[in-house]
Amino acid sequence: MSENQHTTQIYTLIKDQEYTEAIKLLNFQLESNPRSRAALSLLGYCNYLNGNYETAAEMYEQLIKYYPDITEYRIYLAQSFYKAENYEDALKAANSIPPDCNHQKSILQFAIKYQMNELNESDKILSNALEDRQDTLVCKGCVKYKEGQYEEAQKLFVDAKKLGESPDIEYNIGVSCYKMQMLSS
């Protein structure tokens, strides 16, 4: 099989969400070229989408080792650790993201601290995020919700909705309304 056919086969498997099969082919390719940026990157991507977050993190660690100047790999590493619920390593990885990606770094750090139930820390981190962004408003709303400030949370979710429709935001608005209704009954 030619290199083009092999590449086409891998990308077709990914497009068809056949991640397990793509992973097998990519692992075979990695055996012959352990520093292959394409294979490592696609393995990280496929493993992440397949729910193999620790394995995805291993791929991104290798990529950072071989290609330390590619910021995206640092972001993907932090996200992989976060999804694997390995919050300490996720925080370390997020801290290594350079300042030119400060917003993404702040949102990741927020999510990690939020999952660790460190609300004061997570709220402080948001001061480094871009204030008028939808994801920032949702994060602020989540903190208010968790603190039992449902009306303030709802207002933040409604403000976030003005920046773009999302089923998750609709859900957050609905849950906030429900909690406010429960408190008033």
PDB file of C-alpha atoms in Angstrom:
ATOM      1  CA  MET A   1       0.000   0.000   0.000  1.00  0.00           C
ATOM      2  CA  SER A   2       1.392   3.419  -0.942  1.00  0.00           C
ATOM      3  CA  GLU A   3       1.897   6.222   1.589  1.00  0.00           C
ATOM      4  CA  ASN A   4      -1.028   8.167   0.049  1.00  0.00           C
ATOM      5  CA  GLN A   5      -3.347   5.163   0.297  1.00  0.00           C
ATOM      6  CA  HIS A   6      -2.269   4.569   3.892  1.00  0.00           C
ATOM      7  CA  THR A   7      -2.921   8.219   4.784  1.00  0.00           C
ATOM      8  CA  THR A   8      -6.294   8.161   3.019  1.00  0.00           C
ATOM      9  CA  GLN A   9      -7.251   4.980   4.875  1.00  0.00           C
ATOM     10  CA  ILE A  10      -6.398   6.524   8.270  1.00  0.00           C
ATOM     11  CA  TYR A  11      -8.281   9.753   7.586  1.00  0.00           C
ATOM     12  CA  THR A  12     -11.283   7.802   6.285  1.00  0.00           C
ATOM     13  CA  LEU A  13     -11.353   5.760   9.499  1.00  0.00           C
ATOM     14  CA  ILE A  14     -11.198   8.957  11.544  1.00  0.00           C
ATOM     15  CA  LYS A  15     -13.953  10.590   9.475  1.00  0.00           C
ATOM     16  CA  ASP A  16     -16.088   7.482  10.008  1.00  0.00           C
ATOM     17  CA  GLN A  17     -15.291   7.586  13.741  1.00  0.00           C
ATOM     18  CA  GLU A  18     -13.571   4.203  13.563  1.00  0.00           C
ATOM     19  CA  TYR A  19     -10.991   5.337  16.109  1.00  0.00           C
ATOM     20  CA  THR A  20      -9.980   1.874  17.326  1.00  0.00           C
ATOM     21  CA  GLU A  21      -9.041   0.800  13.802  1.00  0.00           C
ATOM     22  CA  ALA A  22      -7.229   4.080  13.140  1.00  0.00           C
ATOM     23  CA  ILE A  23      -5.309   3.634  16.398  1.00  0.00           C
ATOM     24  CA  LYS A  24      -4.158   0.166  15.311  1.00  0.00           C
ATOM     25  CA  LEU A  25      -2.819   1.484  12.001  1.00  0.00           C
ATOM     26  CA  LEU A  26      -1.206   4.510  13.637  1.00  0.00           C
ATOM     27  CA  ASN A  27       0.484   2.370  16.299  1.00  0.00           C
ATOM     28  CA  PHE A  28       1.903   0.195  13.521  1.00  0.00           C
ATOM     29  CA  GLN A  29       3.182   3.329  11.780  1.00  0.00           C
ATOM     30  CA  LEU A  30       4.673   4.611  15.047  1.00  0.00           C
ATOM     31  CA  GLU A  31       6.672   1.397  15.462  1.00  0.00           C
ATOM     32  CA  SER A  32       8.637   2.196  12.311  1.00  0.00           C
ATOM     33  CA  ASN A  33       8.958   5.910  13.128  1.00  0.00           C
ATOM     34  CA  PRO A  34       8.610   6.576  16.894  1.00  0.00           C
ATOM     35  CA  ARG A  35       9.047  10.340  16.490  1.00  0.00           C
ATOM     36  CA  SER A  36       6.467  10.746  13.737  1.00  0.00           C
ATOM     37  CA  ARG A  37       4.654  13.969  14.494  1.00  0.00           C
ATOM     38  CA  ALA A  38       1.683  12.978  12.340  1.00  0.00           C
ATOM     39  CA  ALA A  39       1.292   9.552  13.956  1.00  0.00           C
ATOM     40  CA  LEU A  40       1.696  10.864  17.511  1.00  0.00           C
ATOM     41  CA  SER A  41      -0.708  13.734  16.896  1.00  0.00           C
ATOM     42  CA  LEU A  42      -3.364  11.538  15.302  1.00  0.00           C
ATOM     43  CA  LEU A  43      -2.913   8.919  18.031  1.00  0.00           C
ATOM     44  CA  GLY A  44      -3.473  11.606  20.650  1.00  0.00           C
ATOM     45  CA  TYR A  45      -6.556  12.827  18.816  1.00  0.00           C
ATOM     46  CA  CYS A  46      -8.050   9.352  18.221  1.00  0.00           C
ATOM     47  CA  ASN A  47      -7.368   8.157  21.758  1.00  0.00           C
ATOM     48  CA  TYR A  48      -8.943  11.316  23.168  1.00  0.00           C
ATOM     49  CA  LEU A  49     -12.084  10.879  21.070  1.00  0.00           C
ATOM     50  CA  ASN A  50     -12.155   7.179  21.952  1.00  0.00           C
ATOM     51  CA  GLY A  51     -12.125   8.030  25.672  1.00  0.00           C
ATOM     52  CA  ASN A  52      -8.562   6.789  26.239  1.00  0.00           C
ATOM     53  CA  TYR A  53      -7.509  10.018  27.932  1.00  0.00           C
ATOM     54  CA  GLU A  54      -4.394   8.702  29.689  1.00  0.00           C
ATOM     55  CA  THR A  55      -3.084   7.271  26.411  1.00  0.00           C
ATOM     56  CA  ALA A  56      -3.884  10.535  24.657  1.00  0.00           C
ATOM     57  CA  ALA A  57      -1.902  12.337  27.359  1.00  0.00           C
ATOM     58  CA  GLU A  58       1.068  10.018  26.727  1.00  0.00           C
ATOM     59  CA  MET A  59       1.002  10.947  23.040  1.00  0.00           C
ATOM     60  CA  TYR A  60       0.881  14.659  23.817  1.00  0.00           C
ATOM     61  CA  GLU A  61       3.738  14.292  26.308  1.00  0.00           C
ATOM     62  CA  GLN A  62       5.828  12.721  23.548  1.00  0.00           C
ATOM     63  CA  LEU A  63       4.875  15.510  21.155  1.00  0.00           C
ATOM     64  CA  ILE A  64       5.886  18.167  23.694  1.00  0.00           C
ATOM     65  CA  LYS A  65       9.190  16.368  24.205  1.00  0.00           C
ATOM     66  CA  TYR A  66       9.951  16.329  20.464  1.00  0.00           C
ATOM     67  CA  TYR A  67       8.182  19.564  19.475  1.00  0.00           C
ATOM     68  CA  PRO A  68       8.273  21.834  22.551  1.00  0.00           C
ATOM     69  CA  ASP A  69       7.351  25.005  20.655  1.00  0.00           C
ATOM     70  CA  ILE A  70       3.893  23.784  19.573  1.00  0.00           C
ATOM     71  CA  THR A  71       1.518  25.351  22.114  1.00  0.00           C
ATOM     72  CA  GLU A  72      -1.511  23.298  21.043  1.00  0.00           C
ATOM     73  CA  TYR A  73       0.102  20.116  22.352  1.00  0.00           C
ATOM     74  CA  ARG A  74       0.348  21.668  25.822  1.00  0.00           C
ATOM     75  CA  ILE A  75      -3.340  22.565  25.670  1.00  0.00           C
ATOM     76  CA  TYR A  76      -4.293  19.072  24.475  1.00  0.00           C
ATOM     77  CA  LEU A  77      -2.163  17.507  27.218  1.00  0.00           C
ATOM     78  CA  ALA A  78      -3.945  19.531  29.910  1.00  0.00           C
ATOM     79  CA  GLN A  79      -7.335  18.648  28.407  1.00  0.00           C
ATOM     80  CA  SER A  80      -6.442  14.943  28.289  1.00  0.00           C
ATOM     81  CA  PHE A  81      -5.370  14.885  31.934  1.00  0.00           C
ATOM     82  CA  TYR A  82      -8.505  16.845  32.854  1.00  0.00           C
ATOM     83  CA  LYS A  83     -10.778  14.349  31.085  1.00  0.00           C
ATOM     84  CA  ALA A  84      -8.891  11.501  32.788  1.00  0.00           C
ATOM     85  CA  GLU A  85      -9.717  13.228  36.107  1.00  0.00           C
ATOM     86  CA  ASN A  86      -6.006  13.528  36.808  1.00  0.00           C
ATOM     87  CA  TYR A  87      -6.389  17.094  38.073  1.00  0.00           C
ATOM     88  CA  GLU A  88      -2.915  17.606  39.550  1.00  0.00           C
ATOM     89  CA  ASP A  89      -1.191  16.715  36.259  1.00  0.00           C
ATOM     90  CA  ALA A  90      -3.822  18.695  34.343  1.00  0.00           C
ATOM     91  CA  LEU A  91      -2.988  21.750  36.430  1.00  0.00           C
ATOM     92  CA  LYS A  92       0.755  21.290  35.838  1.00  0.00           C
ATOM     93  CA  ALA A  93       0.152  20.962  32.106  1.00  0.00           C
ATOM     94  CA  ALA A  94      -2.140  24.003  32.057  1.00  0.00           C
ATOM     95  CA  ASN A  95       0.482  26.043  33.908  1.00  0.00           C
ATOM     96  CA  SER A  96       2.962  25.269  31.101  1.00  0.00           C
ATOM     97  CA  ILE A  97       0.734  26.911  28.476  1.00  0.00           C
ATOM     98  CA  PRO A  98       2.422  30.151  27.356  1.00  0.00           C
ATOM     99  CA  PRO A  99       0.907  33.592  28.059  1.00  0.00           C
ATOM    100  CA  ASP A 100      -0.129  34.147  24.433  1.00  0.00           C
ATOM    101  CA  CYS A 101      -2.947  31.655  25.094  1.00  0.00           C
ATOM    102  CA  ASN A 102      -3.936  33.197  28.404  1.00  0.00           C
ATOM    103  CA  HIS A 103      -7.696  32.878  27.865  1.00  0.00           C
ATOM    104  CA  GLN A 104      -7.582  29.158  27.045  1.00  0.00           C
ATOM    105  CA  LYS A 105      -5.149  28.625  29.900  1.00  0.00           C
ATOM    106  CA  SER A 106      -7.472  30.420  32.329  1.00  0.00           C
ATOM    107  CA  ILE A 107     -10.553  28.463  31.214  1.00  0.00           C
ATOM    108  CA  LEU A 108      -8.674  25.169  31.614  1.00  0.00           C
ATOM    109  CA  GLN A 109      -7.323  26.148  35.034  1.00  0.00           C
ATOM    110  CA  PHE A 110     -10.826  27.232  36.029  1.00  0.00           C
ATOM    111  CA  ALA A 111     -12.346  23.901  34.976  1.00  0.00           C
ATOM    112  CA  ILE A 112      -9.714  21.950  36.888  1.00  0.00           C
ATOM    113  CA  LYS A 113     -10.096  23.962  40.095  1.00  0.00           C
ATOM    114  CA  TYR A 114     -13.895  23.854  39.736  1.00  0.00           C
ATOM    115  CA  GLN A 115     -13.836  20.054  39.533  1.00  0.00           C
ATOM    116  CA  MET A 116     -11.610  20.017  42.603  1.00  0.00           C
ATOM    117  CA  ASN A 117     -14.346  22.067  44.361  1.00  0.00           C
ATOM    118  CA  GLU A 118     -11.941  24.948  44.902  1.00  0.00           C
ATOM    119  CA  LEU A 119     -14.527  27.622  44.065  1.00  0.00           C
ATOM    120  CA  ASN A 120     -12.602  30.601  45.427  1.00  0.00           C
ATOM    121  CA  GLU A 121      -9.529  29.656  43.395  1.00  0.00           C
ATOM    122  CA  SER A 122     -11.543  28.917  40.263  1.00  0.00           C
ATOM    123  CA  ASP A 123     -13.346  32.255  40.523  1.00  0.00           C
ATOM    124  CA  LYS A 124     -10.026  34.134  40.939  1.00  0.00           C
ATOM    125  CA  ILE A 125      -8.613  32.415  37.850  1.00  0.00           C
ATOM    126  CA  LEU A 126     -11.458  33.839  35.748  1.00  0.00           C
ATOM    127  CA  SER A 127     -10.071  37.333  36.279  1.00  0.00           C
ATOM    128  CA  ASN A 128      -7.359  36.332  33.767  1.00  0.00           C
ATOM    129  CA  ALA A 129      -9.914  35.248  31.157  1.00  0.00           C
ATOM    130  CA  LEU A 130     -11.495  37.497  28.550  1.00  0.00           C
ATOM    131  CA  GLU A 131     -14.539  38.909  30.312  1.00  0.00           C
ATOM    132  CA  ASP A 132     -16.967  39.227  27.391  1.00  0.00           C
ATOM    133  CA  ARG A 133     -16.568  35.668  26.094  1.00  0.00           C
ATOM    134  CA  GLN A 134     -19.369  33.124  26.256  1.00  0.00           C
ATOM    135  CA  ASP A 135     -17.235  30.501  27.983  1.00  0.00           C
ATOM    136  CA  THR A 136     -16.181  32.997  30.667  1.00  0.00           C
ATOM    137  CA  LEU A 137     -19.801  33.932  31.382  1.00  0.00           C
ATOM    138  CA  VAL A 138     -20.788  30.264  31.609  1.00  0.00           C
ATOM    139  CA  CYS A 139     -17.910  29.571  34.010  1.00  0.00           C
ATOM    140  CA  LYS A 140     -18.920  32.509  36.209  1.00  0.00           C
ATOM    141  CA  GLY A 141     -22.507  31.250  36.128  1.00  0.00           C
ATOM    142  CA  CYS A 142     -21.391  27.792  37.211  1.00  0.00           C
ATOM    143  CA  VAL A 143     -19.586  29.215  40.234  1.00  0.00           C
ATOM    144  CA  LYS A 144     -22.668  31.259  41.225  1.00  0.00           C
ATOM    145  CA  TYR A 145     -24.853  28.180  40.784  1.00  0.00           C
ATOM    146  CA  LYS A 146     -22.604  26.015  42.943  1.00  0.00           C
ATOM    147  CA  GLU A 147     -22.626  28.750  45.594  1.00  0.00           C
ATOM    148  CA  GLY A 148     -26.450  28.672  45.603  1.00  0.00           C
ATOM    149  CA  GLN A 149     -26.779  32.088  43.953  1.00  0.00           C
ATOM    150  CA  TYR A 150     -29.231  30.842  41.328  1.00  0.00           C
ATOM    151  CA  GLU A 151     -30.597  34.214  40.207  1.00  0.00           C
ATOM    152  CA  GLU A 152     -27.102  35.566  39.540  1.00  0.00           C
ATOM    153  CA  ALA A 153     -26.196  32.322  37.802  1.00  0.00           C
ATOM    154  CA  GLN A 154     -29.264  32.553  35.585  1.00  0.00           C
ATOM    155  CA  LYS A 155     -28.401  36.134  34.591  1.00  0.00           C
ATOM    156  CA  LEU A 156     -24.897  35.080  33.592  1.00  0.00           C
ATOM    157  CA  PHE A 157     -26.231  32.127  31.576  1.00  0.00           C
ATOM    158  CA  VAL A 158     -28.740  34.430  29.813  1.00  0.00           C
ATOM    159  CA  ASP A 159     -25.904  36.854  28.993  1.00  0.00           C
ATOM    160  CA  ALA A 160     -23.892  33.932  27.612  1.00  0.00           C
ATOM    161  CA  LYS A 161     -26.871  32.831  25.507  1.00  0.00           C
ATOM    162  CA  LYS A 162     -26.940  36.291  23.873  1.00  0.00           C
ATOM    163  CA  LEU A 163     -23.525  35.467  22.426  1.00  0.00           C
ATOM    164  CA  GLY A 164     -24.741  32.240  20.821  1.00  0.00           C
ATOM    165  CA  GLU A 165     -27.339  29.523  21.265  1.00  0.00           C
ATOM    166  CA  SER A 166     -26.283  26.315  22.965  1.00  0.00           C
ATOM    167  CA  PRO A 167     -28.257  23.399  24.421  1.00  0.00           C
ATOM    168  CA  ASP A 168     -25.900  23.386  27.428  1.00  0.00           C
ATOM    169  CA  ILE A 169     -26.627  27.031  28.157  1.00  0.00           C
ATOM    170  CA  GLU A 170     -30.365  26.430  27.789  1.00  0.00           C
ATOM    171  CA  TYR A 171     -30.057  23.565  30.253  1.00  0.00           C
ATOM    172  CA  ASN A 172     -28.132  25.759  32.723  1.00  0.00           C
ATOM    173  CA  ILE A 173     -30.809  28.456  32.463  1.00  0.00           C
ATOM    174  CA  GLY A 174     -33.540  25.867  33.037  1.00  0.00           C
ATOM    175  CA  VAL A 175     -31.831  24.326  36.053  1.00  0.00           C
ATOM    176  CA  SER A 176     -31.260  27.775  37.574  1.00  0.00           C
ATOM    177  CA  CYS A 177     -34.936  28.655  37.082  1.00  0.00           C
ATOM    178  CA  TYR A 178     -35.968  25.356  38.638  1.00  0.00           C
ATOM    179  CA  LYS A 179     -33.768  25.951  41.702  1.00  0.00           C
ATOM    180  CA  MET A 180     -35.133  29.506  42.114  1.00  0.00           C
ATOM    181  CA  GLN A 181     -38.689  28.158  41.827  1.00  0.00           C
ATOM    182  CA  MET A 182     -37.975  25.480  44.435  1.00  0.00           C
ATOM    183  CA  LEU A 183     -36.648  28.093  46.849  1.00  0.00           C
ATOM    184  CA  SER A 184     -39.704  30.328  46.416  1.00  0.00           C
ATOM    185  CA  SER A 185     -42.240  27.520  46.973  1.00  0.00           C
TER     186      SER A 185
END
